[in-house]
Short mmCIF file of N, CA and C in Angstrom, two decimals:
data_model
loop_
_atom_site.label_atom_id
_atom_site.label_comp_id
_atom_site.label_asym_id
_atom_site.label_seq_id
_atom_site.Cartn_x
_atom_site.Cartn_y
_atom_site.Cartn_z
N MET Z 1 27.61 -29.64 -50.57
CA MET Z 1 26.57 -30.48 -51.18
C MET Z 1 25.83 -29.38 -51.95
N LYS Z 2 25.53 -29.71 -53.40
CA LYS Z 2 24.81 -28.91 -53.85
C LYS Z 2 23.21 -29.80 -53.80
N PHE Z 3 22.57 -28.63 -53.96
CA PHE Z 3 21.10 -28.68 -53.93
C PHE Z 3 20.17 -28.38 -54.80
N ILE Z 4 18.94 -29.06 -55.64
CA ILE Z 4 18.07 -28.31 -56.40
C ILE Z 4 16.80 -28.17 -56.05
N VAL Z 5 16.07 -27.01 -55.56
CA VAL Z 5 15.39 -26.65 -54.77
C VAL Z 5 13.94 -26.05 -55.63
N GLU Z 6 12.77 -26.68 -55.72
CA GLU Z 6 11.58 -26.08 -56.29
C GLU Z 6 10.50 -25.51 -55.75
N ILE Z 7 10.27 -24.43 -55.78
CA ILE Z 7 9.72 -23.67 -54.54
C ILE Z 7 8.29 -23.46 -55.61
N ASN Z 8 6.90 -23.89 -55.24
CA ASN Z 8 5.96 -23.58 -55.34
C ASN Z 8 4.97 -22.21 -54.74
N ILE Z 9 4.77 -21.07 -55.23
CA ILE Z 9 3.97 -19.91 -54.41
C ILE Z 9 3.00 -19.73 -55.13
N MET Z 10 1.89 -19.54 -54.15
CA MET Z 10 0.34 -19.74 -54.46
C MET Z 10 -0.41 -18.62 -53.84
N PRO Z 11 -1.60 -17.64 -54.43
CA PRO Z 11 -2.17 -17.12 -53.59
C PRO Z 11 -2.88 -17.94 -52.66
N LEU Z 12 -3.13 -17.26 -51.36
CA LEU Z 12 -4.04 -17.86 -50.19
C LEU Z 12 -5.27 -18.35 -50.87
N LYS Z 13 -5.69 -19.35 -50.26
CA LYS Z 13 -6.81 -20.17 -50.94
C LYS Z 13 -8.42 -18.85 -50.46
N VAL Z 14 -7.85 -18.31 -49.35
CA VAL Z 14 -9.13 -17.48 -48.98
C VAL Z 14 -9.51 -16.32 -49.68
N LEU Z 15 -8.26 -16.05 -50.50
CA LEU Z 15 -8.33 -14.59 -51.09
C LEU Z 15 -8.69 -15.15 -52.63
N LEU Z 16 -9.22 -13.90 -53.28
CA LEU Z 16 -9.83 -13.64 -55.11
C LEU Z 16 -8.30 -13.88 -55.67
N ASP Z 17 -8.54 -14.55 -56.28
CA ASP Z 17 -7.30 -14.75 -57.63
C ASP Z 17 -7.65 -14.34 -59.25
N PRO Z 18 -7.55 -13.21 -59.32
CA PRO Z 18 -8.34 -12.48 -60.64
C PRO Z 18 -7.18 -13.08 -61.69
N GLN Z 19 -6.39 -13.14 -61.23
CA GLN Z 19 -5.70 -14.06 -62.94
C GLN Z 19 -6.41 -15.25 -63.29
N GLY Z 20 -6.74 -16.24 -62.13
CA GLY Z 20 -7.63 -17.49 -62.24
C GLY Z 20 -8.62 -17.13 -62.73
N LYS Z 21 -9.34 -16.34 -62.06
CA LYS Z 21 -10.76 -16.33 -62.88
C LYS Z 21 -10.95 -15.87 -64.05
N ALA Z 22 -9.85 -14.85 -64.96
CA ALA Z 22 -10.11 -14.88 -65.80
C ALA Z 22 -9.41 -15.57 -66.82
N VAL Z 23 -8.49 -16.42 -66.43
CA VAL Z 23 -8.27 -17.70 -67.20
C VAL Z 23 -9.27 -18.62 -67.11
N THR Z 24 -9.95 -19.01 -66.01
CA THR Z 24 -11.08 -19.87 -65.59
C THR Z 24 -12.32 -19.63 -67.05
N SER Z 25 -12.71 -18.15 -67.05
CA SER Z 25 -13.33 -17.54 -67.93
C SER Z 25 -13.27 -17.94 -69.27
N SER Z 26 -12.19 -17.49 -69.47
CA SER Z 26 -11.39 -17.55 -71.18
C SER Z 26 -11.76 -18.94 -71.69
N MET Z 27 -10.93 -19.84 -70.64
CA MET Z 27 -11.08 -21.34 -70.87
C MET Z 27 -12.60 -21.65 -71.21
N LYS Z 28 -13.47 -21.17 -70.41
CA LYS Z 28 -14.83 -22.15 -70.67
C LYS Z 28 -15.37 -21.25 -71.83
N LYS Z 29 -15.26 -19.86 -72.20
CA LYS Z 29 -15.54 -19.62 -73.41
C LYS Z 29 -14.80 -20.19 -74.64
N LEU Z 30 -13.57 -20.89 -74.54
CA LEU Z 30 -13.27 -21.39 -75.61
C LEU Z 30 -13.62 -23.60 -75.68
N GLY Z 31 -14.30 -23.56 -74.83
CA GLY Z 31 -14.95 -24.86 -74.92
C GLY Z 31 -14.39 -25.87 -73.95
N PHE Z 32 -13.90 -25.01 -73.05
CA PHE Z 32 -13.53 -26.15 -72.01
C PHE Z 32 -13.99 -26.39 -70.43
N HIS Z 33 -15.12 -26.65 -70.78
CA HIS Z 33 -16.33 -26.27 -70.04
C HIS Z 33 -16.18 -27.10 -68.60
N GLU Z 34 -15.04 -28.09 -68.31
CA GLU Z 34 -15.00 -29.09 -67.40
C GLU Z 34 -13.99 -28.12 -66.67
N VAL Z 35 -13.68 -27.10 -66.70
CA VAL Z 35 -12.32 -26.68 -66.26
C VAL Z 35 -13.14 -25.43 -65.09
N GLU Z 36 -12.44 -25.75 -63.89
CA GLU Z 36 -13.00 -24.93 -62.81
C GLU Z 36 -11.94 -24.47 -62.01
N ASN Z 37 -12.31 -23.33 -61.18
CA ASN Z 37 -11.18 -22.69 -60.22
C ASN Z 37 -10.09 -22.66 -60.22
N VAL Z 38 -9.20 -21.93 -61.79
CA VAL Z 38 -8.17 -22.37 -62.07
C VAL Z 38 -7.40 -21.08 -60.99
N ARG Z 39 -5.93 -21.70 -60.54
CA ARG Z 39 -5.45 -20.56 -59.52
C ARG Z 39 -4.00 -20.56 -59.99
N ILE Z 40 -3.52 -19.54 -60.13
CA ILE Z 40 -2.27 -18.66 -60.73
C ILE Z 40 -1.29 -18.84 -59.96
N GLY Z 41 0.05 -19.10 -59.58
CA GLY Z 41 1.16 -18.76 -58.70
C GLY Z 41 2.28 -18.88 -59.67
N LYS Z 42 3.34 -18.91 -58.74
CA LYS Z 42 4.69 -18.97 -59.46
C LYS Z 42 5.42 -20.19 -59.05
N HIS Z 43 6.67 -20.47 -59.86
CA HIS Z 43 7.39 -21.49 -59.84
C HIS Z 43 8.58 -21.26 -60.08
N ILE Z 44 9.60 -21.38 -58.78
CA ILE Z 44 10.96 -20.81 -58.72
C ILE Z 44 11.88 -22.14 -58.20
N THR Z 45 12.69 -22.54 -59.70
CA THR Z 45 13.87 -23.54 -59.45
C THR Z 45 15.39 -22.73 -59.12
N LEU Z 46 15.93 -23.11 -58.30
CA LEU Z 46 17.49 -22.80 -57.72
C LEU Z 46 18.16 -23.56 -57.23
N GLU Z 47 19.40 -23.46 -57.77
CA GLU Z 47 20.60 -24.32 -57.22
C GLU Z 47 21.33 -23.52 -55.77
N MET Z 48 21.79 -24.41 -55.05
CA MET Z 48 22.39 -23.75 -53.80
C MET Z 48 23.12 -25.09 -53.07
N GLU Z 49 24.49 -24.44 -52.50
CA GLU Z 49 25.52 -25.29 -52.01
C GLU Z 49 24.64 -25.35 -50.08
N SER Z 50 24.91 -26.11 -49.64
CA SER Z 50 24.95 -26.30 -48.15
C SER Z 50 25.35 -27.42 -47.58
N SER Z 51 25.75 -27.22 -46.18
CA SER Z 51 26.19 -28.56 -45.56
C SER Z 51 25.60 -29.69 -45.40
N SER Z 52 24.16 -29.26 -45.55
CA SER Z 52 23.04 -30.42 -45.40
C SER Z 52 21.98 -30.01 -45.60
N GLU Z 53 20.80 -31.11 -45.99
CA GLU Z 53 19.47 -31.00 -46.70
C GLU Z 53 18.83 -30.12 -45.31
N ASP Z 54 19.14 -30.62 -44.27
CA ASP Z 54 18.44 -29.60 -43.04
C ASP Z 54 18.56 -28.01 -43.17
N GLN Z 55 19.81 -27.75 -43.27
CA GLN Z 55 20.46 -26.55 -43.44
C GLN Z 55 19.74 -25.80 -44.52
N ALA Z 56 19.92 -26.74 -45.67
CA ALA Z 56 19.23 -26.12 -47.12
C ALA Z 56 18.02 -25.75 -46.73
N ARG Z 57 17.19 -26.56 -46.10
CA ARG Z 57 15.53 -26.19 -45.90
C ARG Z 57 15.28 -25.30 -44.66
N LYS Z 58 16.40 -24.80 -43.98
CA LYS Z 58 16.04 -23.83 -43.17
C LYS Z 58 16.16 -22.53 -44.15
N ARG Z 59 17.65 -21.98 -45.21
CA ARG Z 59 17.56 -21.25 -45.94
C ARG Z 59 17.01 -20.76 -46.80
N VAL Z 60 16.20 -21.65 -47.43
CA VAL Z 60 15.14 -22.18 -48.44
C VAL Z 60 13.95 -21.21 -47.65
N ASP Z 61 13.07 -21.53 -46.63
CA ASP Z 61 12.57 -21.45 -45.72
C ASP Z 61 12.40 -19.74 -45.47
N GLU Z 62 13.44 -19.75 -44.97
CA GLU Z 62 14.14 -18.20 -44.77
C GLU Z 62 13.82 -17.34 -45.97
N ALA Z 63 14.82 -17.70 -46.98
CA ALA Z 63 14.31 -16.88 -48.24
C ALA Z 63 12.77 -16.78 -48.78
N CYS Z 64 12.08 -17.62 -48.56
CA CYS Z 64 10.41 -17.52 -49.12
C CYS Z 64 9.83 -16.57 -47.80
N LYS Z 65 10.17 -16.70 -46.75
CA LYS Z 65 9.62 -15.73 -46.06
C LYS Z 65 10.07 -14.18 -45.97
N ARG Z 66 10.99 -14.07 -46.54
CA ARG Z 66 11.96 -12.71 -46.90
C ARG Z 66 11.93 -11.93 -47.76
N ILE Z 67 11.74 -12.78 -49.05
CA ILE Z 67 12.02 -12.13 -50.43
C ILE Z 67 11.25 -12.78 -51.28
N LEU Z 68 10.89 -14.27 -51.26
CA LEU Z 68 10.27 -14.66 -52.58
C LEU Z 68 8.82 -14.72 -52.32
N THR Z 69 8.28 -14.41 -51.14
CA THR Z 69 6.81 -14.11 -51.02
C THR Z 69 6.15 -13.11 -50.28
N ASN Z 70 5.01 -12.66 -50.50
CA ASN Z 70 4.16 -11.70 -49.63
C ASN Z 70 3.45 -12.49 -48.70
N PRO Z 71 3.39 -12.88 -47.29
CA PRO Z 71 2.67 -14.01 -46.45
C PRO Z 71 1.46 -13.46 -46.10
N VAL Z 72 1.27 -12.05 -46.67
CA VAL Z 72 -0.01 -11.62 -46.26
C VAL Z 72 -1.31 -12.10 -47.02
N ILE Z 73 -0.50 -12.58 -48.58
CA ILE Z 73 -1.33 -13.14 -49.74
C ILE Z 73 -1.05 -14.49 -50.14
N GLU Z 74 0.52 -14.83 -50.08
CA GLU Z 74 0.37 -16.06 -50.60
C GLU Z 74 1.71 -17.17 -49.89
N GLY Z 75 1.04 -18.27 -50.13
CA GLY Z 75 1.69 -19.56 -49.72
C GLY Z 75 2.71 -20.08 -50.12
N TYR Z 76 3.18 -21.00 -49.66
CA TYR Z 76 4.67 -21.45 -50.57
C TYR Z 76 4.71 -22.87 -49.95
N GLU Z 77 5.35 -23.83 -50.83
CA GLU Z 77 5.77 -25.25 -50.74
C GLU Z 77 7.08 -25.54 -51.20
N PHE Z 78 8.19 -26.35 -50.63
CA PHE Z 78 9.15 -26.39 -51.76
C PHE Z 78 9.67 -27.92 -51.44
N LEU Z 79 10.00 -28.35 -52.76
CA LEU Z 79 11.05 -29.71 -52.85
C LEU Z 79 12.37 -29.57 -52.69
N ILE Z 80 13.11 -30.20 -52.23
CA ILE Z 80 14.91 -30.24 -52.16
C ILE Z 80 15.36 -31.35 -52.83
N HIS Z 81 16.16 -31.42 -53.91
CA HIS Z 81 16.90 -32.84 -54.32
C HIS Z 81 18.04 -32.27 -54.27
N LYS Z 82 18.90 -33.35 -54.00
CA LYS Z 82 20.58 -33.69 -54.03
C LYS Z 82 20.50 -33.33 -55.70
N SER Z 83 21.76 -32.60 -56.31
CA SER Z 83 21.86 -32.36 -57.37
C SER Z 83 22.99 -33.27 -57.79
#
């Protein structure tokens, strides 16, 4: 079966996000005073073949832990859809 996977990777909430701080500051300077606490991360979409959704979840989790994230500073979550 073919699956489409959407992965969101974000800096851990306990860590400072310098990019997010810079964007928050710039938005306030441009008049977006209602915006607070911007956090900037990555969004990855991929397609994969797998015998089952459970197996696909295991492989995506492994990929996130081994190559797509730095677990010291980032967390992740993902959604899997049948293609």
